[in-house]
C-alpha positions as protocol buffer text, in pm:
chain_id: "A"
residue {
  index: 1
  type: UNK
  ca { x: -5573 y: 1336 z: -1322 }
}
residue {
  index: 2
  type: UNK
  ca { x: -5335 y: 1572 z: -1109 }
}
residue {
  index: 3
  type: UNK
  ca { x: -5017 y: 1638 z: -1328 }
}
residue {
  index: 4
  type: UNK
  ca { x: -4905 y: 1943 z: -1112 }
}
residue {
  index: 5
  type: UNK
  ca { x: -4909 y: 1682 z: -805 }
}
residue {
  index: 6
  type: UNK
  ca { x: -4687 y: 1483 z: -994 }
}
residue {
  index: 7
  type: UNK
  ca { x: -4424 y: 1703 z: -1138 }
}
residue {
  index: 8
  type: UNK
  ca { x: -4328 y: 1727 z: -823 }
}
residue {
  index: 9
  type: UNK
  ca { x: -4341 y: 1359 z: -722 }
}
residue {
  index: 10
  type: UNK
  ca { x: -4147 y: 1283 z: -1000 }
}
residue {
  index: 11
  type: UNK
  ca { x: -3915 y: 1609 z: -1020 }
}
residue {
  index: 12
  type: UNK
  ca { x: -3775 y: 1481 z: -640 }
}
residue {
  index: 13
  type: UNK
  ca { x: -3734 y: 1118 z: -749 }
}
residue {
  index: 14
  type: UNK
  ca { x: -3510 y: 1245 z: -995 }
}
residue {
  index: 15
  type: UNK
  ca { x: -3313 y: 1445 z: -772 }
}
residue {
  index: 16
  type: UNK
  ca { x: -3324 y: 1184 z: -461 }
}
residue {
  index: 17
  type: UNK
  ca { x: -3176 y: 954 z: -786 }
}
residue {
  index: 18
  type: UNK
  ca { x: -2867 y: 1273 z: -914 }
}
residue {
  index: 19
  type: UNK
  ca { x: -2837 y: 1311 z: -537 }
}
residue {
  index: 20
  type: UNK
  ca { x: -2704 y: 965 z: -491 }
}
residue {
  index: 21
  type: UNK
  ca { x: -2469 y: 905 z: -827 }
}
residue {
  index: 22
  type: UNK
  ca { x: -2354 y: 1245 z: -782 }
}
residue {
  index: 23
  type: UNK
  ca { x: -2342 y: 1322 z: -348 }
}
residue {
  index: 24
  type: UNK
  ca { x: -2501 y: 1076 z: -92 }
}
residue {
  index: 25
  type: UNK
  ca { x: -2147 y: 823 z: -145 }
}
residue {
  index: 26
  type: UNK
  ca { x: -1894 y: 858 z: 45 }
}
residue {
  index: 27
  type: UNK
  ca { x: -1590 y: 687 z: -151 }
}
residue {
  index: 28
  type: UNK
  ca { x: -1374 y: 571 z: 159 }
}
residue {
  index: 29
  type: UNK
  ca { x: -1029 y: 482 z: 66 }
}
residue {
  index: 30
  type: UNK
  ca { x: -705 y: 316 z: 199 }
}
residue {
  index: 31
  type: UNK
  ca { x: -295 y: 413 z: 212 }
}
residue {
  index: 32
  type: UNK
  ca { x: -133 y: 151 z: 276 }
}
residue {
  index: 33
  type: UNK
  ca { x: 216 y: 241 z: 409 }
}
residue {
  index: 34
  type: UNK
  ca { x: 559 y: 12 z: 289 }
}
residue {
  index: 35
  type: UNK
  ca { x: 810 y: -149 z: 485 }
}
residue {
  index: 36
  type: UNK
  ca { x: 901 y: -438 z: 413 }
}
residue {
  index: 37
  type: UNK
  ca { x: 832 y: -738 z: 659 }
}
residue {
  index: 38
  type: UNK
  ca { x: 730 y: -435 z: 887 }
}
residue {
  index: 39
  type: UNK
  ca { x: 418 y: -515 z: 624 }
}
residue {
  index: 40
  type: UNK
  ca { x: 313 y: -771 z: 836 }
}
residue {
  index: 41
  type: UNK
  ca { x: 196 y: -517 z: 1105 }
}
residue {
  index: 42
  type: UNK
  ca { x: -53 y: -416 z: 738 }
}
residue {
  index: 43
  type: UNK
  ca { x: -168 y: -774 z: 687 }
}
residue {
  index: 44
  type: UNK
  ca { x: -285 y: -831 z: 1044 }
}
residue {
  index: 45
  type: UNK
  ca { x: -489 y: -493 z: 1018 }
}
residue {
  index: 46
  type: UNK
  ca { x: -628 y: -639 z: 632 }
}
residue {
  index: 47
  type: UNK
  ca { x: -743 y: -969 z: 754 }
}
residue {
  index: 48
  type: UNK
  ca { x: -879 y: -761 z: 1106 }
}
residue {
  index: 49
  type: UNK
  ca { x: -1107 y: -532 z: 796 }
}
residue {
  index: 50
  type: UNK
  ca { x: -1184 y: -873 z: 672 }
}
residue {
  index: 51
  type: UNK
  ca { x: -1334 y: -988 z: 989 }
}
residue {
  index: 52
  type: UNK
  ca { x: -1505 y: -631 z: 992 }
}
residue {
  index: 53
  type: UNK
  ca { x: -1632 y: -603 z: 661 }
}
residue {
  index: 54
  type: UNK
  ca { x: -1543 y: -284 z: 612 }
}
residue {
  index: 55
  type: UNK
  ca { x: -1667 y: -172 z: 297 }
}
residue {
  index: 56
  type: UNK
  ca { x: -1288 y: 21 z: 89 }
}
residue {
  index: 57
  type: UNK
  ca { x: -1358 y: 145 z: -308 }
}
residue {
  index: 58
  type: UNK
  ca { x: -1018 y: 267 z: -327 }
}
residue {
  index: 59
  type: UNK
  ca { x: -668 y: 109 z: -266 }
}
residue {
  index: 60
  type: UNK
  ca { x: -356 y: 231 z: -305 }
}
residue {
  index: 61
  type: UNK
  ca { x: -24 y: 123 z: -161 }
}
residue {
  index: 62
  type: UNK
  ca { x: 257 y: 136 z: -158 }
}
residue {
  index: 63
  type: UNK
  ca { x: 586 y: -140 z: -196 }
}
residue {
  index: 64
  type: UNK
  ca { x: 461 y: -329 z: 26 }
}
residue {
  index: 65
  type: UNK
  ca { x: 158 y: -211 z: 90 }
}
residue {
  index: 66
  type: UNK
  ca { x: 84 y: -275 z: -242 }
}
residue {
  index: 67
  type: UNK
  ca { x: 190 y: -621 z: -221 }
}
residue {
  index: 68
  type: UNK
  ca { x: 71 y: -747 z: 52 }
}
residue {
  index: 69
  type: UNK
  ca { x: -286 y: -536 z: 31 }
}
residue {
  index: 70
  type: UNK
  ca { x: -368 y: -682 z: -312 }
}
residue {
  index: 71
  type: UNK
  ca { x: -552 y: -967 z: -38 }
}
residue {
  index: 72
  type: UNK
  ca { x: -765 y: -704 z: 81 }
}
residue {
  index: 73
  type: UNK
  ca { x: -1001 y: -689 z: -248 }
}
residue {
  index: 74
  type: UNK
  ca { x: -898 y: -1148 z: -288 }
}
residue {
  index: 75
  type: UNK
  ca { x: -1037 y: -1178 z: -2 }
}
residue {
  index: 76
  type: UNK
  ca { x: -767 y: -1397 z: 117 }
}
residue {
  index: 77
  type: UNK
  ca { x: -744 y: -1337 z: 499 }
}
residue {
  index: 78
  type: UNK
  ca { x: -458 y: -1503 z: 641 }
}
residue {
  index: 79
  type: UNK
  ca { x: -240 y: -1564 z: 300 }
}
residue {
  index: 80
  type: UNK
  ca { x: 40 y: -1310 z: 339 }
}
residue {
  index: 81
  type: UNK
  ca { x: 110 y: -1405 z: 686 }
}
residue {
  index: 82
  type: UNK
  ca { x: 122 y: -1775 z: 557 }
}
residue {
  index: 83
  type: UNK
  ca { x: 319 y: -1758 z: 250 }
}
residue {
  index: 84
  type: UNK
  ca { x: 566 y: -1548 z: 422 }
}
residue {
  index: 85
  type: UNK
  ca { x: 584 y: -1805 z: 708 }
}
residue {
  index: 86
  type: UNK
  ca { x: 626 y: -2059 z: 507 }
}
residue {
  index: 87
  type: UNK
  ca { x: 951 y: -1906 z: 335 }
}
residue {
  index: 88
  type: UNK
  ca { x: 1078 y: -1693 z: 521 }
}
residue {
  index: 89
  type: UNK
  ca { x: 1403 y: -1868 z: 535 }
}
residue {
  index: 90
  type: UNK
  ca { x: 1406 y: -2045 z: 216 }
}
residue {
  index: 91
  type: UNK
  ca { x: 1673 y: -1884 z: -1 }
}
residue {
  index: 92
  type: UNK
  ca { x: 1494 y: -1898 z: -338 }
}
residue {
  index: 93
  type: UNK
  ca { x: 1234 y: -1611 z: -133 }
}
residue {
  index: 94
  type: UNK
  ca { x: 1458 y: -1403 z: 45 }
}
residue {
  index: 95
  type: UNK
  ca { x: 1836 y: -1363 z: 69 }
}
residue {
  index: 96
  type: UNK
  ca { x: 2144 y: -1249 z: 22 }
}
residue {
  index: 97
  type: UNK
  ca { x: 2207 y: -1582 z: -227 }
}
residue {
  index: 98
  type: UNK
  ca { x: 1949 y: -1458 z: -425 }
}
residue {
  index: 99
  type: UNK
  ca { x: 2087 y: -1104 z: -427 }
}
residue {
  index: 100
  type: UNK
  ca { x: 2437 y: -1232 z: -539 }
}
residue {
  index: 101
  type: UNK
  ca { x: 2293 y: -1465 z: -797 }
}
residue {
  index: 102
  type: UNK
  ca { x: 2026 y: -1226 z: -967 }
}
residue {
  index: 103
  type: UNK
  ca { x: 2090 y: -941 z: -871 }
}
residue {
  index: 104
  type: UNK
  ca { x: 1760 y: -918 z: -650 }
}
residue {
  index: 105
  type: UNK
  ca { x: 1754 y: -947 z: -287 }
}
residue {
  index: 106
  type: UNK
  ca { x: 1357 y: -1053 z: -290 }
}
residue {
  index: 107
  type: UNK
  ca { x: 1344 y: -1343 z: -632 }
}
residue {
  index: 108
  type: UNK
  ca { x: 1207 y: -1236 z: -916 }
}
residue {
  index: 109
  type: UNK
  ca { x: 1094 y: -1584 z: -1002 }
}
residue {
  index: 110
  type: UNK
  ca { x: 994 y: -1791 z: -673 }
}
residue {
  index: 111
  type: UNK
  ca { x: 839 y: -1472 z: -491 }
}
residue {
  index: 112
  type: UNK
  ca { x: 668 y: -1326 z: -779 }
}
residue {
  index: 113
  type: UNK
  ca { x: 581 y: -1605 z: -956 }
}
residue {
  index: 114
  type: UNK
  ca { x: 631 y: -1903 z: -828 }
}
residue {
  index: 115
  type: UNK
  ca { x: 454 y: -1848 z: -514 }
}
residue {
  index: 116
  type: UNK
  ca { x: 113 y: -1632 z: -742 }
}
residue {
  index: 117
  type: UNK
  ca { x: 48 y: -1888 z: -956 }
}
residue {
  index: 118
  type: UNK
  ca { x: 215 y: -2224 z: -826 }
}
residue {
  index: 119
  type: UNK
  ca { x: 231 y: -2243 z: -427 }
}
residue {
  index: 120
  type: UNK
  ca { x: -21 y: -1977 z: -261 }
}
residue {
  index: 121
  type: UNK
  ca { x: -186 y: -1901 z: -517 }
}
residue {
  index: 122
  type: UNK
  ca { x: -362 y: -1501 z: -591 }
}
residue {
  index: 123
  type: UNK
  ca { x: -705 y: -1530 z: -607 }
}
residue {
  index: 124
  type: UNK
  ca { x: -722 y: -1323 z: -979 }
}
residue {
  index: 125
  type: UNK
  ca { x: -1121 y: -1401 z: -960 }
}
residue {
  index: 126
  type: UNK
  ca { x: -1216 y: -1245 z: -619 }
}
residue {
  index: 127
  type: UNK
  ca { x: -1019 y: -992 z: -723 }
}
residue {
  index: 128
  type: UNK
  ca { x: -1166 y: -895 z: -1036 }
}
residue {
  index: 129
  type: UNK
  ca { x: -1536 y: -895 z: -807 }
}
residue {
  index: 130
  type: UNK
  ca { x: -1419 y: -690 z: -577 }
}
residue {
  index: 131
  type: UNK
  ca { x: -1527 y: -334 z: -774 }
}
residue {
  index: 132
  type: UNK
  ca { x: -1205 y: -218 z: -539 }
}
residue {
  index: 133
  type: UNK
  ca { x: -1046 y: 52 z: -747 }
}
residue {
  index: 134
  type: UNK
  ca { x: -636 y: -24 z: -635 }
}
residue {
  index: 135
  type: UNK
  ca { x: -330 y: 87 z: -752 }
}
residue {
  index: 136
  type: UNK
  ca { x: 56 y: 94 z: -700 }
}
residue {
  index: 137
  type: UNK
  ca { x: 307 y: 318 z: -660 }
}
residue {
  index: 138
  type: UNK
  ca { x: 639 y: 324 z: -886 }
}
residue {
  index: 139
  type: UNK
  ca { x: 889 y: 609 z: -846 }
}
residue {
  index: 140
  type: UNK
  ca { x: 1033 y: 693 z: -1237 }
}
residue {
  index: 141
  type: UNK
  ca { x: 1438 y: 653 z: -1205 }
}
residue {
  index: 142
  type: UNK
  ca { x: 1475 y: 865 z: -1481 }
}
residue {
  index: 143
  type: UNK
  ca { x: 1174 y: 1142 z: -1334 }
}
residue {
  index: 144
  type: UNK
  ca { x: 1265 y: 1074 z: -984 }
}
residue {
  index: 145
  type: UNK
  ca { x: 867 y: 1133 z: -950 }
}
residue {
  index: 146
  type: UNK
  ca { x: 592 y: 881 z: -897 }
}
residue {
  index: 147
  type: UNK
  ca { x: 385 y: 670 z: -1087 }
}
residue {
  index: 148
  type: UNK
  ca { x: 63 y: 544 z: -960 }
}
residue {
  index: 149
  type: UNK
  ca { x: -72 y: 228 z: -1176 }
}
residue {
  index: 150
  type: UNK
  ca { x: -380 y: 89 z: -1154 }
}
residue {
  index: 151
  type: UNK
  ca { x: -430 y: -270 z: -1155 }
}
residue {
  index: 152
  type: UNK
  ca { x: -647 y: -474 z: -1394 }
}
residue {
  index: 153
  type: UNK
  ca { x: -583 y: -794 z: -1365 }
}
residue {
  index: 154
  type: UNK
  ca { x: -310 y: -873 z: -1082 }
}
residue {
  index: 155
  type: UNK
  ca { x: -172 y: -1149 z: -1272 }
}
residue {
  index: 156
  type: UNK
  ca { x: -143 y: -951 z: -1581 }
}
residue {
  index: 157
  type: UNK
  ca { x: 6 y: -648 z: -1420 }
}
residue {
  index: 158
  type: UNK
  ca { x: 288 y: -880 z: -1186 }
}
residue {
  index: 159
  type: UNK
  ca { x: 516 y: -677 z: -1227 }
}
residue {
  index: 160
  type: UNK
  ca { x: 406 y: -316 z: -1122 }
}
residue {
  index: 161
  type: UNK
  ca { x: 325 y: -492 z: -804 }
}
residue {
  index: 162
  type: UNK
  ca { x: 773 y: -653 z: -832 }
}
residue {
  index: 163
  type: UNK
  ca { x: 809 y: -294 z: -916 }
}
residue {
  index: 164
  type: UNK
  ca { x: 694 y: -91 z: -593 }
}
residue {
  index: 165
  type: UNK
  ca { x: 876 y: -306 z: -462 }
}
residue {
  index: 166
  type: UNK
  ca { x: 1226 y: -290 z: -554 }
}
residue {
  index: 167
  type: UNK
  ca { x: 1436 y: -111 z: -247 }
}
residue {
  index: 168
  type: UNK
  ca { x: 1699 y: 76 z: -447 }
}
residue {
  index: 169
  type: UNK
  ca { x: 2042 y: -87 z: -380 }
}
residue {
  index: 170
  type: UNK
  ca { x: 1926 y: -445 z: -339 }
}
residue {
  index: 171
  type: UNK
  ca { x: 1731 y: -484 z: -659 }
}
residue {
  index: 172
  type: UNK
  ca { x: 1767 y: -434 z: -1019 }
}
residue {
  index: 173
  type: UNK
  ca { x: 1564 y: -179 z: -1198 }
}
residue {
  index: 174
  type: UNK
  ca { x: 1207 y: -291 z: -1334 }
}
residue {
  index: 175
  type: UNK
  ca { x: 1140 y: -191 z: -1688 }
}
residue {
  index: 176
  type: UNK
  ca { x: 778 y: -186 z: -1796 }
}
residue {
  index: 177
  type: UNK
  ca { x: 656 y: 6 z: -2109 }
}
residue {
  index: 178
  type: UNK
  ca { x: 1033 y: 127 z: -2187 }
}
residue {
  index: 179
  type: UNK
  ca { x: 1014 y: 275 z: -1893 }
}
residue {
  index: 180
  type: UNK
  ca { x: 1211 y: 239 z: -1625 }
}
residue {
  index: 181
  type: UNK
  ca { x: 1115 y: 195 z: -1197 }
}
residue {
  index: 182
  type: UNK
  ca { x: 1184 y: 101 z: -818 }
}
residue {
  index: 183
  type: UNK
  ca { x: 1011 y: 166 z: -507 }
}
residue {
  index: 184
  type: UNK
  ca { x: 723 y: 342 z: -486 }
}
residue {
  index: 185
  type: UNK
  ca { x: 849 y: 408 z: -142 }
}
residue {
  index: 186
  type: UNK
  ca { x: 1120 y: 652 z: -256 }
}
residue {
  index: 187
  type: UNK
  ca { x: 940 y: 922 z: -453 }
}
residue {
  index: 188
  type: UNK
  ca { x: 599 y: 896 z: -246 }
}
residue {
  index: 189
  type: UNK
  ca { x: 602 y: 692 z: 77 }
}
residue {
  index: 190
  type: UNK
  ca { x: 272 y: 814 z: 211 }
}
residue {
  index: 191
  type: UNK
  ca { x: 44 y: 840 z: -104 }
}
residue {
  index: 192
  type: UNK
  ca { x: -311 y: 1057 z: 74 }
}
residue {
  index: 193
  type: UNK
  ca { x: -251 y: 1368 z: -158 }
}
residue {
  index: 194
  type: UNK
  ca { x: -274 y: 1058 z: -427 }
}
residue {
  index: 195
  type: UNK
  ca { x: -591 y: 949 z: -269 }
}
residue {
  index: 196
  type: UNK
  ca { x: -765 y: 1304 z: -225 }
}
residue {
  index: 197
  type: UNK
  ca { x: -688 y: 1402 z: -557 }
}
residue {
  index: 198
  type: UNK
  ca { x: -860 y: 1117 z: -707 }
}
residue {
  index: 199
  type: UNK
  ca { x: -1162 y: 1193 z: -523 }
}
residue {
  index: 200
  type: UNK
  ca { x: -1195 y: 991 z: -186 }
}
residue {
  index: 201
  type: UNK
  ca { x: -1427 y: 1170 z: 41 }
}
residue {
  index: 202
  type: UNK
  ca { x: -1346 y: 850 z: 298 }
}
residue {
  index: 203
  type: UNK
  ca { x: -934 y: 766 z: 394 }
}
residue {
  index: 204
  type: UNK
  ca { x: -781 y: 558 z: 597 }
}
residue {
  index: 205
  type: UNK
  ca { x: -415 y: 533 z: 585 }
}
residue {
  index: 206
  type: UNK
  ca { x: -236 y: 234 z: 786 }
}
residue {
  index: 207
  type: UNK
  ca { x: 118 y: 318 z: 907 }
}
residue {
  index: 208
  type: UNK
  ca { x: 390 y: 119 z: 999 }
}
residue {
  index: 209
  type: UNK
  ca { x: 569 y: 344 z: 1220 }
}
residue {
  index: 210
  type: UNK
  ca { x: 529 y: 436 z: 1581 }
}
residue {
  index: 211
  type: UNK
  ca { x: 363 y: 821 z: 1584 }
}
residue {
  index: 212
  type: UNK
  ca { x: 725 y: 941 z: 1743 }
}
residue {
  index: 213
  type: UNK
  ca { x: 861 y: 856 z: 1348 }
}
residue {
  index: 214
  type: UNK
  ca { x: 1062 y: 1036 z: 1158 }
}
residue {
  index: 215
  type: UNK
  ca { x: 1267 y: 981 z: 907 }
}
residue {
  index: 216
  type: UNK
  ca { x: 1647 y: 1015 z: 837 }
}
residue {
  index: 217
  type: UNK
  ca { x: 1862 y: 1173 z: 507 }
}
residue {
  index: 218
  type: UNK
  ca { x: 2046 y: 862 z: 376 }
}
residue {
  index: 219
  type: UNK
  ca { x: 2410 y: 835 z: 230 }
}
residue {
  index: 220
  type: UNK
  ca { x: 2459 y: 1085 z: -5 }
}
residue {
  index: 221
  type: UNK
  ca { x: 2741 y: 859 z: -90 }
}
residue {
  index: 222
  type: UNK
  ca { x: 2602 y: 554 z: -165 }
}
residue {
  index: 223
  type: UNK
  ca { x: 2308 y: 706 z: -340 }
}
residue {
  index: 224
  type: UNK
  ca { x: 2520 y: 840 z: -599 }
}
residue {
  index: 225
  type: UNK
  ca { x: 2798 y: 553 z: -585 }
}
residue {
  index: 226
  type: UNK
  ca { x: 2472 y: 322 z: -703 }
}
residue {
  index: 227
  type: UNK
  ca { x: 2258 y: 543 z: -926 }
}
residue {
  index: 228
  type: UNK
  ca { x: 2469 y: 843 z: -1047 }
}
residue {
  index: 229
  type: UNK
  ca { x: 2390 y: 820 z: -1431 }
}
residue {
  index: 230
  type: UNK
  ca { x: 1987 y: 885 z: -1324 }
}
residue {
  index: 231
  type: UNK
  ca { x: 2074 y: 1190 z: -1083 }
}
residue {
  index: 232
  type: UNK
  ca { x: 1694 y: 1289 z: -1039 }
}
residue {
  index: 233
  type: UNK
  ca { x: 1665 y: 923 z: -873 }
}
residue {
  index: 234
  type: UNK
  ca { x: 1903 y: 1059 z: -671 }
}
residue {
  index: 235
  type: UNK
  ca { x: 1751 y: 1402 z: -583 }
}
residue {
  index: 236
  type: UNK
  ca { x: 1481 y: 1229 z: -495 }
}
residue {
  index: 237
  type: UNK
  ca { x: 1656 y: 946 z: -279 }
}
residue {
  index: 238
  type: UNK
  ca { x: 1842 y: 1291 z: -119 }
}
residue {
  index: 239
  type: UNK
  ca { x: 1503 y: 1487 z: -54 }
}
residue {
  index: 240
  type: UNK
  ca { x: 1331 y: 1120 z: 62 }
}
residue {
  index: 241
  type: UNK
  ca { x: 1323 y: 1232 z: 419 }
}
residue {
  index: 242
  type: UNK
  ca { x: 1211 y: 1626 z: 409 }
}
residue {
  index: 243
  type: UNK
  ca { x: 913 y: 1460 z: 225 }
}
residue {
  index: 244
  type: UNK
  ca { x: 857 y: 1124 z: 436 }
}
residue {
  index: 245
  type: UNK
  ca { x: 815 y: 1384 z: 737 }
}
residue {
  index: 246
  type: UNK
  ca { x: 646 y: 1640 z: 577 }
}
residue {
  index: 247
  type: UNK
  ca { x: 304 y: 1403 z: 482 }
}
residue {
  index: 248
  type: UNK
  ca { x: 404 y: 1321 z: 841 }
}
residue {
  index: 249
  type: UNK
  ca { x: 311 y: 1624 z: 999 }
}
residue {
  index: 250
  type: UNK
  ca { x: 50 y: 1660 z: 734 }
}
residue {
  index: 251
  type: UNK
  ca { x: -116 y: 1329 z: 856 }
}
residue {
  index: 252
  type: UNK
  ca { x: -102 y: 1414 z: 1234 }
}
residue {
  index: 253
  type: UNK
  ca { x: -281 y: 1743 z: 1086 }
}
residue {
  index: 254
  type: UNK
  ca { x: -544 y: 1614 z: 895 }
}
residue {
  index: 255
  type: UNK
  ca { x: -556 y: 1318 z: 1172 }
}
residue {
  index: 256
  type: UNK
  ca { x: -658 y: 1638 z: 1448 }
}
residue {
  index: 257
  type: UNK
  ca { x: -863 y: 1752 z: 1181 }
}
residue {
  index: 258
  type: UNK
  ca { x: -1078 y: 1401 z: 1172 }
}
residue {
  index: 259
  type: UNK
  ca { x: -1042 y: 1456 z: 828 }
}
residue {
  index: 260
  type: UNK
  ca { x: -830 y: 1091 z: 781 }
}
residue {
  index: 261
  type: UNK
  ca { x: -834 y: 826 z: 1013 }
}
residue {
  index: 262
  type: UNK
  ca { x: -479 y: 722 z: 1149 }
}
residue {
  index: 263
  type: UNK
  ca { x: -357 y: 334 z: 1241 }
}
residue {
  index: 264
  type: UNK
  ca { x: -64 y: 319 z: 1309 }
}
residue {
  index: 265
  type: UNK
  ca { x: 225 y: 27 z: 1514 }
}
residue {
  index: 266
  type: UNK
  ca { x: 97 y: 121 z: 1944 }
}
residue {
  index: 267
  type: UNK
  ca { x: 409 y: -57 z: 1996 }
}
residue {
  index: 268
  type: UNK
  ca { x: 790 y: -45 z: 1925 }
}
residue {
  index: 269
  type: UNK
  ca { x: 895 y: -384 z: 1790 }
}
residue {
  index: 270
  type: UNK
  ca { x: 1236 y: -405 z: 1675 }
}
residue {
  index: 271
  type: UNK
  ca { x: 1206 y: -559 z: 1323 }
}
residue {
  index: 272
  type: UNK
  ca { x: 1443 y: -563 z: 1035 }
}
residue {
  index: 273
  type: UNK
  ca { x: 1273 y: -463 z: 688 }
}
residue {
  index: 274
  type: UNK
  ca { x: 1452 y: -785 z: 587 }
}
residue {
  index: 275
  type: UNK
  ca { x: 1348 y: -1006 z: 911 }
}
residue {
  index: 276
  type: UNK
  ca { x: 1471 y: -1340 z: 897 }
}
residue {
  index: 277
  type: UNK
  ca { x: 1258 y: -1424 z: 1265 }
}
residue {
  index: 278
  type: UNK
  ca { x: 912 y: -1590 z: 1193 }
}
residue {
  index: 279
  type: UNK
  ca { x: 809 y: -1512 z: 1556 }
}
residue {
  index: 280
  type: UNK
  ca { x: 860 y: -1144 z: 1477 }
}
residue {
  index: 281
  type: UNK
  ca { x: 686 y: -1149 z: 1183 }
}
residue {
  index: 282
  type: UNK
  ca { x: 340 y: -1320 z: 1397 }
}
residue {
  index: 283
  type: UNK
  ca { x: 429 y: -1002 z: 1643 }
}
residue {
  index: 284
  type: UNK
  ca { x: 390 y: -731 z: 1456 }
}
residue {
  index: 285
  type: UNK
  ca { x: 117 y: -976 z: 1262 }
}
residue {
  index: 286
  type: UNK
  ca { x: -2 y: -950 z: 1634 }
}
residue {
  index: 287
  type: UNK
  ca { x: -32 y: -597 z: 1711 }
}
residue {
  index: 288
  type: UNK
  ca { x: -150 y: -540 z: 1362 }
}
residue {
  index: 289
  type: UNK
  ca { x: -508 y: -701 z: 1502 }
}
residue {
  index: 290
  type: UNK
  ca { x: -466 y: -557 z: 1816 }
}
residue {
  index: 291
  type: UNK
  ca { x: -436 y: -209 z: 1676 }
}
residue {
  index: 292
  type: UNK
  ca { x: -746 y: -235 z: 1484 }
}
residue {
  index: 293
  type: UNK
  ca { x: -984 y: -383 z: 1730 }
}
residue {
  index: 294
  type: UNK
  ca { x: -880 y: -69 z: 1982 }
}
residue {
  index: 295
  type: UNK
  ca { x: -971 y: 126 z: 1683 }
}
residue {
  index: 296
  type: UNK
  ca { x: -1301 y: 0 z: 1539 }
}
residue {
  index: 297
  type: UNK
  ca { x: -1548 y: 180 z: 1694 }
}
residue {
  index: 298
  type: UNK
  ca { x: -1388 y: 478 z: 1633 }
}
residue {
  index: 299
  type: UNK
  ca { x: -1303 y: 378 z: 1322 }
}
residue {
  index: 300
  type: UNK
  ca { x: -1667 y: 274 z: 1214 }
}
residue {
  index: 301
  type: UNK
  ca { x: -1832 y: 630 z: 1401 }
}
residue {
  index: 302
  type: UNK
  ca { x: -1478 y: 803 z: 1161 }
}
residue {
  index: 303
  type: UNK
  ca { x: -1719 y: 622 z: 872 }
}
residue {
  index: 304
  type: UNK
  ca { x: -2053 y: 698 z: 979 }
}
residue {
  index: 305
  type: UNK
  ca { x: -2112 y: 285 z: 1020 }
}
């Protein structure tokens, strides 16, 4: 038996396996911006992605991007649109009555416990089998900084989702492990840097605003009036617009270099963060499907399917 050739065969196989494990597989990450009911645009994109069986290894969702995005690994196509259309005008779901009686415009019990556990049940088993790493973005009220929580069990970690989407001024502060949190979009609206830090090679970014959108500075008086006890959070509110606009500039630059793939609304649809018009929700959802389909060929080229 010739030992030398067998050595080279063995050596080649080992190197091939190492290449596959450490360098041959491209990790695909998905970044989902928030935006309240503008998130129905994201829901349309994700449902279209499910139809095309786009393989995703990790997701970072912010606010509505987290709450709606969790339905991708659970493979519950149509669920976001279905429960929003069904309960949108129900005062138990999202209303000023809820804000007055509970301190949360999005009702904690109904939206985060009754719907996913009883009325339109979230598929925890499918989520756990997906092997997709899922992170939600939170803003620490005391530090003013973003934190990223990995979701192992969505049903148990429901408060992380509630904190990520707890809009300032119309939501109570959410306490998790003796820390105080509000909407993740305050500190990091589009966590592309975090996705890169986690080691994803290919990154798909879903935005909920058209390309020419830029955020304006918030009202200093109102920020201080509500959150004077949390100066770091006030500072984060004050500087959010600049960080957001800088991130958009970075995204545009990375997109030109083809380092990331961006899907954003191709049309301007007037829709409120707390929109109550079901037709508007459907319009945003349909636009998401339309924009995804029109970008599918380029997306596959980017992912090299």
